[in-house]
Amino acid sequence: MYLPKIIETISLSLQKHHAKAIIVGGSVRDHFLQLPIKDYDIEVYGFDNLEQLEKILVEFGSVNLVGKSFGVLKFVHEKEEYDFSFPRLESKVGKGHRGFDVETDGSMAFEQAALRRDFTINAMGYDIEGKAFLDPFNAQEDIDAHLLRHIDDNSFVEDPLRVYRAVQFCARFGYELAPETKKLCLNMVKDNLLEELPKERIYKEFVKLLLKSPKPSLGFELMRELGILRYFPELEAIIDVPQDSKWHPEGDVWVHTMICIDAMVGLLGEDKKKNLKYMFAILCHDFGKATTTATDEDGCIRAIGHEVEGLEPTKSFMYRLTSEHDFIESILPLVEYHLKPSQFYAAKSKNRAIRKLATKVNIEELVIVAKAGFLGRTTQESLRGNYKAGEWLLEKAKALKVQNKPLDNLLQGRDLIDLGLEPSPEFKFILDEVYELQMEGDICTKEEALDYVKKYITKQDRK
């Protein structure tokens, strides 16, 4: 297993003090899954107290004591952070994620310490000096079988967040829940244990599900199987909502949405916050169909106005997960206008309409969300993957220089003052009038804008 040199150096120093360093947790799991290792957690065995460990670590870098009460020391070396900890036991003493009593014990056996972990794949270790993997719960067999299996019934139910962790792990790794683990999760949901979880912790698991899974739909389908969707009625409401087979041969709104979120994965870039915005936007984009879907006299299924109708359930859903108001507000225009690229393309809309759309939504972002919606269908056109409407709109928007922001105002209040006008409520009227002419394409330069105002002033003076 590859290890940073500093960890090997510290391990050797620990050994000289009759202590042993073992790599634990996700880094060992990711080694076997052949995934990039981003974080290293090290458990140290053989010391009586954390001060002994701290004394060694400060020789090689800085130590942050913020987690000391939980038996954890944050060690920083050359801007990289590592968690060094003592083996510990956790026992439930109250509700919530803070309702645990933590007992550290440097003399504890690795297998005993690993019992507190959630799944077998997260309970492996790597003995650095012994160059040997430790696998007390046969995780490697579960990896070969692509199974996610919990370790201990009693410790598992003590933290209901583990049900959400099961969901995102299964989606990220393409694993099945072991039958006994699935049964335990079903009972935990049935017994309302998930209700004690703060939304901030749930949100973090949603983020991992959406941003780390090649097929997030696997996680949402598992949520549906486990009964978790009852905590998210906006999602549950789109199940079995019919769609016209001409436009949506793939099935109901839930099926369409699941295909959409998987399609969005292939459209994401490097910006994590933007990626998360896109994923939530496409997840929520058809929420309005739950209340607007109807069959007309010709037998056609329509959901007229579902884009606008979807705004309230989108807000409701998002506020169940996070209080980040600005982030939620940034999602809403992508939901409200997700049909515009296709509508504008069909109508061959004029430049003014495109400029006006840019005042309401970032067109570049909108096209990404709309493309995921397009790819979430199984029509022949969608299966070919060429989203002509989006390409057309983006090309037009770029030519008009409004692809990711509204048209710039050519004039400001100071320009009117420079022309000799006194500040007044009339300024807004003049500036709005000039901006409207910009939107129409009648004014394209600052000189043209100034000429228009000069003529306006002359006309007013004559009155």
Short mmCIF file of C-alpha atoms in Angstrom, two decimals:
data_model
loop_
_atom_site.label_atom_id
_atom_site.label_comp_id
_atom_site.label_asym_id
_atom_site.label_seq_id
_atom_site.Cartn_x
_atom_site.Cartn_y
_atom_site.Cartn_z
CA MET A 1 0.00 0.00 0.00
CA TYR A 2 1.41 3.40 -0.96
CA LEU A 3 2.08 5.70 1.99
CA PRO A 4 3.46 9.25 2.15
CA LYS A 5 7.05 9.25 3.35
CA ILE A 6 6.19 11.27 6.46
CA ILE A 7 3.83 8.55 7.70
CA GLU A 8 6.53 5.91 7.33
CA THR A 9 8.98 8.17 9.17
CA ILE A 10 6.58 8.73 12.07
CA SER A 11 5.72 5.03 12.18
CA LEU A 12 9.39 4.17 12.58
CA SER A 13 9.72 6.72 15.39
CA LEU A 14 6.64 5.28 17.12
CA GLN A 15 8.08 1.79 16.92
CA LYS A 16 11.22 2.99 18.72
CA HIS A 17 8.91 4.08 21.53
CA HIS A 18 7.23 0.63 21.60
CA ALA A 19 4.08 1.87 19.85
CA LYS A 20 2.53 0.75 16.58
CA ALA A 21 0.90 2.79 13.78
CA ILE A 22 -1.93 1.25 11.76
CA ILE A 23 -3.58 2.88 8.75
CA VAL A 24 -7.36 2.60 9.16
CA GLY A 25 -10.62 3.51 7.49
CA GLY A 26 -11.32 4.75 3.99
CA SER A 27 -7.73 4.83 2.76
CA VAL A 28 -7.35 1.05 3.21
CA ARG A 29 -10.75 0.48 1.60
CA ASP A 30 -9.87 2.70 -1.36
CA HIS A 31 -6.58 0.84 -1.81
CA PHE A 32 -8.53 -2.37 -2.42
CA LEU A 33 -11.09 -0.59 -4.59
CA GLN A 34 -8.23 0.89 -6.63
CA LEU A 35 -9.48 4.42 -5.98
CA PRO A 36 -7.34 7.52 -5.36
CA ILE A 37 -6.47 7.88 -1.67
CA LYS A 38 -7.07 11.43 -0.45
CA ASP A 39 -6.98 11.09 3.34
CA TYR A 40 -4.90 8.96 5.66
CA ASP A 41 -6.12 8.11 9.18
CA ILE A 42 -3.63 6.52 11.53
CA GLU A 43 -4.45 4.71 14.78
CA VAL A 44 -1.64 4.43 17.29
CA TYR A 45 -1.46 1.46 19.65
CA GLY A 46 0.76 1.05 22.70
CA PHE A 47 0.73 4.46 24.42
CA ASP A 48 -0.92 5.32 27.72
CA ASN A 49 -1.95 8.86 26.82
CA LEU A 50 -2.20 11.29 23.89
CA GLU A 51 0.57 13.50 25.28
CA GLN A 52 3.08 10.78 24.41
CA LEU A 53 1.84 10.76 20.82
CA GLU A 54 1.73 14.54 20.63
CA LYS A 55 5.35 14.78 21.80
CA ILE A 56 6.50 12.65 18.86
CA LEU A 57 4.31 14.33 16.24
CA VAL A 58 5.54 17.87 17.01
CA GLU A 59 9.03 16.75 16.00
CA PHE A 60 7.82 16.41 12.40
CA GLY A 61 5.15 19.10 12.00
CA SER A 62 2.39 21.02 13.74
CA VAL A 63 -0.36 19.49 15.87
CA ASN A 64 -3.91 20.77 16.23
CA LEU A 65 -5.56 19.63 19.46
CA VAL A 66 -9.15 20.40 18.39
CA GLY A 67 -10.16 16.72 18.49
CA LYS A 68 -8.15 15.75 21.54
CA SER A 69 -11.23 15.04 23.68
CA PHE A 70 -12.18 12.35 21.14
CA GLY A 71 -8.69 10.89 21.07
CA VAL A 72 -7.76 12.54 17.77
CA LEU A 73 -4.78 14.77 16.91
CA LYS A 74 -4.71 16.72 13.64
CA PHE A 75 -1.16 16.58 12.32
CA VAL A 76 0.02 18.91 9.53
CA HIS A 77 3.17 18.36 7.50
CA GLU A 78 3.97 20.45 4.41
CA LYS A 79 0.34 21.64 4.21
CA GLU A 80 -1.02 18.08 4.24
CA GLU A 81 -3.23 17.07 7.17
CA TYR A 82 -3.39 13.62 8.74
CA ASP A 83 -5.53 12.31 11.61
CA PHE A 84 -3.63 10.45 14.31
CA SER A 85 -5.85 8.85 16.93
CA PHE A 86 -6.00 6.37 19.76
CA PRO A 87 -8.19 3.27 19.42
CA ARG A 88 -11.48 4.01 21.10
CA LEU A 89 -14.89 2.70 22.05
CA GLU A 90 -18.08 4.70 21.54
CA SER A 91 -21.25 4.11 23.50
CA LYS A 92 -24.62 5.78 23.01
CA VAL A 93 -25.66 7.90 25.99
CA GLY A 94 -28.14 10.31 24.39
CA LYS A 95 -29.86 11.34 21.17
CA GLY A 96 -28.08 12.83 18.19
CA HIS A 97 -24.54 12.54 16.86
CA ARG A 98 -23.13 14.22 19.97
CA GLY A 99 -24.82 11.75 22.30
CA PHE A 100 -21.82 9.42 22.50
CA ASP A 101 -19.42 8.64 25.30
CA VAL A 102 -15.91 8.16 23.90
CA GLU A 103 -13.37 6.00 25.72
CA THR A 104 -9.81 5.87 24.37
CA ASP A 105 -7.48 3.03 25.23
CA GLY A 106 -4.03 2.63 23.72
CA SER A 107 -3.81 -0.98 24.87
CA MET A 108 -6.95 -2.06 23.02
CA ALA A 109 -6.69 -4.78 20.36
CA PHE A 110 -7.27 -3.71 16.75
CA GLU A 111 -10.27 -6.00 16.29
CA GLN A 112 -11.97 -4.57 19.35
CA ALA A 113 -11.36 -1.00 18.17
CA ALA A 114 -12.63 -1.85 14.68
CA LEU A 115 -15.98 -2.98 16.10
CA ARG A 116 -17.13 0.64 16.35
CA ARG A 117 -16.93 1.10 12.57
CA ASP A 118 -19.98 0.87 10.37
CA PHE A 119 -19.18 -1.53 7.52
CA THR A 120 -16.65 -4.30 7.04
CA ILE A 121 -15.01 -2.45 4.14
CA ASN A 122 -14.28 0.46 6.49
CA ALA A 123 -12.85 -1.73 9.26
CA MET A 124 -9.65 -2.92 7.62
CA GLY A 125 -6.22 -1.80 8.71
CA TYR A 126 -2.66 -1.75 7.44
CA ASP A 127 0.19 -2.46 9.83
CA ILE A 128 2.91 -0.14 8.54
CA GLU A 129 5.96 -1.79 10.09
CA GLY A 130 4.59 -5.29 9.64
CA LYS A 131 3.57 -4.47 6.05
CA ALA A 132 0.42 -6.54 6.57
CA PHE A 133 -3.28 -5.92 6.06
CA LEU A 134 -5.62 -6.53 8.96
CA ASP A 135 -9.09 -7.76 8.07
CA PRO A 136 -10.92 -8.97 11.20
CA PHE A 137 -14.38 -9.04 9.57
CA ASN A 138 -13.57 -10.54 6.16
CA ALA A 139 -14.03 -7.31 4.24
CA GLN A 140 -12.05 -8.60 1.29
CA GLU A 141 -14.67 -11.29 0.73
CA ASP A 142 -17.37 -8.60 0.71
CA ILE A 143 -15.33 -6.54 -1.75
CA ASP A 144 -15.04 -9.52 -4.07
CA ALA A 145 -18.80 -10.08 -3.78
CA HIS A 146 -19.60 -6.35 -4.15
CA LEU A 147 -21.51 -6.43 -0.87
CA LEU A 148 -21.86 -3.72 1.76
CA ARG A 149 -22.20 -5.44 5.13
CA HIS A 150 -22.45 -3.91 8.60
CA ILE A 151 -20.29 -5.19 11.45
CA ASP A 152 -22.38 -5.17 14.58
CA ASP A 153 -26.15 -4.74 15.04
CA ASN A 154 -25.93 -2.88 18.33
CA SER A 155 -23.29 -0.34 17.37
CA PHE A 156 -24.78 0.18 13.89
CA VAL A 157 -28.19 1.34 15.13
CA GLU A 158 -26.60 3.76 17.58
CA ASP A 159 -25.94 6.18 14.70
CA PRO A 160 -28.88 6.29 12.23
CA LEU A 161 -26.75 8.29 9.79
CA ARG A 162 -25.27 4.96 8.82
CA VAL A 163 -28.42 4.24 6.80
CA TYR A 164 -27.61 7.25 4.60
CA ARG A 165 -23.97 6.18 4.49
CA ALA A 166 -25.11 2.78 3.25
CA VAL A 167 -27.03 4.51 0.47
CA GLN A 168 -24.14 6.62 -0.77
CA PHE A 169 -21.57 3.81 -0.46
CA CYS A 170 -23.74 1.44 -2.50
CA ALA A 171 -24.15 4.09 -5.20
CA ARG A 172 -20.47 5.07 -5.22
CA PHE A 173 -19.12 1.53 -5.42
CA GLY A 174 -21.97 -0.22 -7.24
CA TYR A 175 -22.50 -2.51 -4.23
CA GLU A 176 -25.56 -4.38 -3.00
CA LEU A 177 -26.63 -4.17 0.62
CA ALA A 178 -26.08 -7.48 2.37
CA PRO A 179 -29.50 -8.99 3.25
CA GLU A 180 -28.96 -8.68 7.01
CA THR A 181 -27.80 -5.08 6.63
CA LYS A 182 -30.78 -4.21 4.44
CA LYS A 183 -33.15 -5.73 6.98
CA LEU A 184 -31.53 -3.72 9.77
CA CYS A 185 -31.78 -0.48 7.77
CA LEU A 186 -35.43 -1.14 6.96
CA ASN A 187 -36.18 -1.62 10.66
CA MET A 188 -34.31 1.56 11.58
CA VAL A 189 -36.37 3.58 9.10
CA LYS A 190 -39.56 1.88 10.26
CA ASP A 191 -38.72 2.66 13.90
CA ASN A 192 -38.27 6.37 13.05
CA LEU A 193 -34.63 6.39 14.16
CA LEU A 194 -33.67 8.68 11.27
CA GLU A 195 -35.79 11.48 12.69
CA GLU A 196 -33.14 12.37 15.28
CA LEU A 197 -30.58 13.26 12.58
CA PRO A 198 -29.79 16.96 11.99
CA LYS A 199 -30.18 18.01 8.38
CA GLU A 200 -26.56 19.13 8.16
CA ARG A 201 -25.35 15.53 8.55
CA ILE A 202 -27.89 14.21 6.05
CA TYR A 203 -26.88 16.92 3.57
CA LYS A 204 -23.25 15.78 3.66
CA GLU A 205 -24.32 12.28 2.67
CA PHE A 206 -26.44 13.70 -0.18
CA VAL A 207 -23.41 15.65 -1.39
CA LYS A 208 -21.27 12.49 -1.44
CA LEU A 209 -24.04 10.59 -3.21
CA LEU A 210 -24.45 13.24 -5.90
CA LEU A 211 -20.81 14.12 -6.47
CA LYS A 212 -18.96 10.85 -5.90
CA SER A 213 -21.30 8.32 -7.54
CA PRO A 214 -21.00 7.29 -11.19
CA LYS A 215 -24.72 6.46 -10.97
CA PRO A 216 -26.46 8.45 -8.21
CA SER A 217 -29.75 6.85 -9.22
CA LEU A 218 -28.63 3.65 -7.46
CA GLY A 219 -28.65 5.55 -4.18
CA PHE A 220 -32.06 7.11 -4.73
CA GLU A 221 -33.53 3.77 -5.75
CA LEU A 222 -32.14 2.31 -2.52
CA MET A 223 -33.67 5.20 -0.55
CA ARG A 224 -36.97 4.28 -2.17
CA GLU A 225 -36.58 0.60 -1.21
CA LEU A 226 -35.68 1.45 2.38
CA GLY A 227 -38.61 3.84 2.82
CA ILE A 228 -36.39 6.91 3.29
CA LEU A 229 -38.33 8.93 0.72
CA ARG A 230 -41.10 9.49 3.24
CA TYR A 231 -38.75 12.11 4.71
CA PHE A 232 -38.62 13.78 1.28
CA PRO A 233 -42.22 14.01 0.04
CA GLU A 234 -41.21 16.16 -2.94
CA LEU A 235 -39.22 13.23 -4.32
CA GLU A 236 -41.80 10.65 -3.34
CA ALA A 237 -44.50 12.65 -5.13
CA ILE A 238 -42.98 12.16 -8.60
CA ILE A 239 -43.11 8.35 -8.37
CA ASP A 240 -45.67 6.91 -10.80
CA VAL A 241 -46.54 10.34 -12.25
CA PRO A 242 -47.22 9.47 -15.92
CA GLN A 243 -45.68 11.16 -18.94
CA ASP A 244 -46.60 11.15 -22.62
CA SER A 245 -44.79 8.21 -24.19
CA LYS A 246 -44.11 10.23 -27.35
CA TRP A 247 -41.75 12.51 -25.45
CA HIS A 248 -40.89 10.24 -22.53
CA PRO A 249 -40.86 6.59 -23.60
CA GLU A 250 -38.58 5.84 -20.63
CA GLY A 251 -41.49 5.95 -18.18
CA ASP A 252 -42.83 8.06 -15.33
CA VAL A 253 -41.31 11.23 -13.85
CA TRP A 254 -39.30 9.29 -11.27
CA VAL A 255 -37.71 7.08 -13.94
CA HIS A 256 -36.96 10.14 -16.08
CA THR A 257 -35.39 11.96 -13.14
CA MET A 258 -33.18 9.01 -12.27
CA ILE A 259 -31.85 8.81 -15.83
CA CYS A 260 -31.32 12.60 -15.76
CA ILE A 261 -29.16 12.63 -12.64
CA ASP A 262 -27.00 9.84 -14.04
CA ALA A 263 -26.66 11.76 -17.31
CA MET A 264 -25.64 14.90 -15.41
CA VAL A 265 -22.61 13.09 -13.96
CA GLY A 266 -21.07 13.08 -17.44
CA LEU A 267 -21.58 16.84 -17.82
CA LEU A 268 -19.87 17.97 -14.61
CA GLY A 269 -16.68 20.03 -14.50
CA GLU A 270 -14.06 20.82 -11.86
CA ASP A 271 -16.04 23.32 -9.77
CA LYS A 272 -17.56 21.30 -6.89
CA LYS A 273 -20.09 23.97 -5.87
CA LYS A 274 -21.33 24.39 -9.44
CA ASN A 275 -21.51 20.64 -9.88
CA LEU A 276 -23.63 20.34 -6.77
CA LYS A 277 -25.92 23.10 -8.04
CA TYR A 278 -26.38 21.26 -11.34
CA MET A 279 -27.09 17.95 -9.61
CA PHE A 280 -29.72 19.42 -7.30
CA ALA A 281 -31.26 21.41 -10.16
CA ILE A 282 -31.74 18.34 -12.32
CA LEU A 283 -32.95 16.30 -9.34
CA CYS A 284 -35.65 18.92 -8.67
CA HIS A 285 -36.42 20.06 -12.22
CA ASP A 286 -39.68 18.14 -12.62
CA PHE A 287 -41.07 18.38 -9.09
CA GLY A 288 -43.89 20.51 -10.47
CA LYS A 289 -45.23 17.64 -12.55
CA ALA A 290 -46.61 16.02 -9.40
CA THR A 291 -49.36 18.64 -9.24
CA THR A 292 -49.72 19.79 -12.87
CA THR A 293 -49.88 16.52 -14.80
CA ALA A 294 -53.23 15.93 -16.50
CA THR A 295 -54.63 14.12 -19.55
CA ASP A 296 -56.34 16.32 -22.15
CA GLU A 297 -59.33 15.53 -24.40
CA ASP A 298 -57.08 13.94 -27.00
CA GLY A 299 -55.56 11.59 -24.45
CA CYS A 300 -52.26 13.43 -24.34
CA ILE A 301 -50.53 13.72 -20.98
CA ARG A 302 -49.37 17.24 -20.24
CA ALA A 303 -47.85 19.09 -17.31
CA ILE A 304 -48.45 22.68 -18.29
CA GLY A 305 -46.64 25.18 -16.08
CA HIS A 306 -44.73 22.54 -14.15
CA GLU A 307 -41.53 24.59 -14.34
CA VAL A 308 -42.97 27.41 -12.23
CA GLU A 309 -45.05 25.06 -10.10
CA GLY A 310 -41.85 23.24 -9.22
CA LEU A 311 -40.26 26.20 -7.45
CA GLU A 312 -42.02 25.80 -4.11
CA PRO A 313 -41.38 22.06 -3.76
CA THR A 314 -37.77 22.67 -4.79
CA LYS A 315 -37.37 25.20 -1.98
CA SER A 316 -39.14 22.92 0.47
CA PHE A 317 -36.92 19.97 -0.46
CA MET A 318 -33.69 21.95 -0.34
CA TYR A 319 -34.46 23.56 3.02
CA ARG A 320 -34.94 20.06 4.43
CA LEU A 321 -31.26 19.54 3.67
CA THR A 322 -29.52 22.88 4.11
CA SER A 323 -30.00 26.45 5.27
CA GLU A 324 -27.71 27.84 2.56
CA HIS A 325 -30.21 30.37 1.27
CA ASP A 326 -28.06 31.82 -1.52
CA PHE A 327 -27.22 28.35 -2.82
CA ILE A 328 -30.88 27.37 -2.88
CA GLU A 329 -31.79 30.62 -4.66
CA SER A 330 -29.18 29.87 -7.34
CA ILE A 331 -30.92 26.56 -8.13
CA LEU A 332 -34.40 28.01 -8.64
CA PRO A 333 -33.84 29.76 -12.02
CA LEU A 334 -32.40 26.55 -13.44
CA VAL A 335 -35.61 24.77 -12.45
CA GLU A 336 -37.93 27.54 -13.63
CA TYR A 337 -36.39 27.94 -17.07
CA HIS A 338 -35.22 24.41 -17.85
CA LEU A 339 -37.53 24.16 -20.88
CA LYS A 340 -36.41 27.45 -22.45
CA PRO A 341 -33.56 26.07 -24.59
CA SER A 342 -35.87 23.67 -26.39
CA GLN A 343 -38.69 26.21 -26.60
CA PHE A 344 -36.43 28.95 -27.94
CA TYR A 345 -34.88 26.60 -30.48
CA ALA A 346 -38.28 25.46 -31.74
CA ALA A 347 -39.48 29.05 -32.04
CA LYS A 348 -36.15 30.34 -33.39
CA SER A 349 -36.46 33.10 -30.82
CA LYS A 350 -35.08 36.56 -31.53
CA ASN A 351 -32.04 38.14 -29.93
CA ARG A 352 -34.18 40.21 -27.58
CA ALA A 353 -35.71 37.09 -26.02
CA ILE A 354 -32.26 35.60 -25.48
CA ARG A 355 -30.96 38.82 -23.95
CA LYS A 356 -34.01 38.94 -21.67
CA LEU A 357 -33.51 35.30 -20.63
CA ALA A 358 -29.95 36.17 -19.61
CA THR A 359 -31.33 38.65 -17.06
CA LYS A 360 -33.13 35.78 -15.33
CA VAL A 361 -30.73 32.83 -15.52
CA ASN A 362 -27.14 31.99 -16.41
CA ILE A 363 -27.64 30.60 -19.92
CA GLU A 364 -24.44 28.57 -19.90
CA GLU A 365 -25.55 26.80 -16.70
CA LEU A 366 -29.10 26.46 -17.97
CA VAL A 367 -27.97 24.64 -21.11
CA ILE A 368 -26.06 22.10 -18.97
CA VAL A 369 -29.14 21.37 -16.87
CA ALA A 370 -31.41 21.28 -19.91
CA LYS A 371 -29.03 18.91 -21.69
CA ALA A 372 -29.18 16.49 -18.76
CA GLY A 373 -32.98 16.71 -19.00
CA PHE A 374 -32.75 15.96 -22.71
CA LEU A 375 -30.42 13.01 -22.16
CA GLY A 376 -32.82 11.70 -19.50
CA ARG A 377 -35.22 10.56 -22.20
CA THR A 378 -35.11 7.44 -24.35
CA THR A 379 -36.34 9.01 -27.59
CA GLN A 380 -34.17 8.26 -30.63
CA GLU A 381 -32.99 11.87 -30.71
CA SER A 382 -31.95 11.81 -27.05
CA LEU A 383 -30.21 8.47 -27.37
CA ARG A 384 -28.06 9.96 -30.14
CA GLY A 385 -26.92 12.51 -27.55
CA ASN A 386 -26.85 15.57 -29.80
CA TYR A 387 -28.67 18.37 -28.00
CA LYS A 388 -29.16 20.75 -30.91
CA ALA A 389 -31.37 23.15 -28.95
CA GLY A 390 -28.73 23.74 -26.31
CA GLU A 391 -25.94 24.16 -28.85
CA TRP A 392 -28.04 26.66 -30.79
CA LEU A 393 -28.97 28.74 -27.74
CA LEU A 394 -25.43 28.76 -26.35
CA GLU A 395 -23.99 29.83 -29.70
CA LYS A 396 -26.52 32.66 -29.95
CA ALA A 397 -25.89 33.73 -26.34
CA LYS A 398 -22.13 33.79 -26.88
CA ALA A 399 -22.52 35.93 -29.99
CA LEU A 400 -24.61 38.35 -27.91
CA LYS A 401 -22.08 38.12 -25.03
CA VAL A 402 -24.78 37.06 -22.56
CA GLN A 403 -23.92 33.36 -22.11
CA ASN A 404 -23.09 33.71 -18.40
CA LYS A 405 -24.31 37.16 -17.41
CA PRO A 406 -26.92 39.73 -18.42
CA LEU A 407 -26.17 42.36 -21.00
CA ASP A 408 -24.02 45.08 -19.43
CA ASN A 409 -25.59 48.49 -18.94
CA LEU A 410 -23.86 50.87 -21.35
CA LEU A 411 -24.69 53.84 -19.13
CA GLN A 412 -24.52 54.54 -15.42
CA GLY A 413 -25.87 57.43 -13.40
CA ARG A 414 -22.48 59.14 -13.50
CA ASP A 415 -22.70 59.29 -17.30
CA LEU A 416 -25.93 61.26 -17.02
CA ILE A 417 -24.29 63.64 -14.54
CA ASP A 418 -21.41 64.14 -17.00
CA LEU A 419 -24.02 65.20 -19.56
CA GLY A 420 -25.15 67.95 -17.21
CA LEU A 421 -28.22 66.31 -15.66
CA GLU A 422 -29.02 66.72 -11.98
CA PRO A 423 -29.60 63.45 -10.06
CA SER A 424 -33.33 62.77 -9.88
CA PRO A 425 -35.92 59.97 -10.07
CA GLU A 426 -35.85 60.54 -13.83
CA PHE A 427 -32.44 58.84 -13.93
CA LYS A 428 -34.04 55.42 -13.50
CA PHE A 429 -36.48 56.08 -16.33
CA ILE A 430 -33.68 57.14 -18.69
CA LEU A 431 -31.37 54.25 -17.79
CA ASP A 432 -34.20 51.70 -18.08
CA GLU A 433 -35.16 53.15 -21.45
CA VAL A 434 -31.59 52.87 -22.73
CA TYR A 435 -31.32 49.30 -21.42
CA GLU A 436 -34.55 48.34 -23.18
CA LEU A 437 -33.15 49.69 -26.44
CA GLN A 438 -30.00 47.64 -25.81
CA MET A 439 -32.18 44.56 -25.35
CA GLU A 440 -33.87 45.29 -28.66
CA GLY A 441 -30.50 45.72 -30.34
CA ASP A 442 -31.26 49.34 -31.30
CA ILE A 443 -28.37 50.63 -29.17
CA CYS A 444 -25.09 48.69 -29.23
CA THR A 445 -22.38 51.12 -28.12
CA LYS A 446 -21.89 53.69 -25.40
CA GLU A 447 -21.64 56.43 -28.00
CA GLU A 448 -25.07 55.47 -29.36
CA ALA A 449 -26.45 55.46 -25.83
CA LEU A 450 -25.05 58.93 -25.10
CA ASP A 451 -26.42 60.25 -28.38
CA TYR A 452 -29.86 58.91 -27.45
CA VAL A 453 -29.75 60.67 -24.06
CA LYS A 454 -28.57 63.93 -25.64
CA LYS A 455 -31.51 63.84 -28.02
CA TYR A 456 -33.79 63.07 -25.09
CA ILE A 457 -32.44 66.10 -23.18
CA THR A 458 -32.87 68.35 -26.22
CA LYS A 459 -36.44 67.16 -26.63
CA GLN A 460 -37.21 67.79 -22.95
CA ASP A 461 -35.70 71.30 -23.15
CA ARG A 462 -38.01 72.18 -26.01
CA LYS A 463 -41.10 71.34 -23.98
#
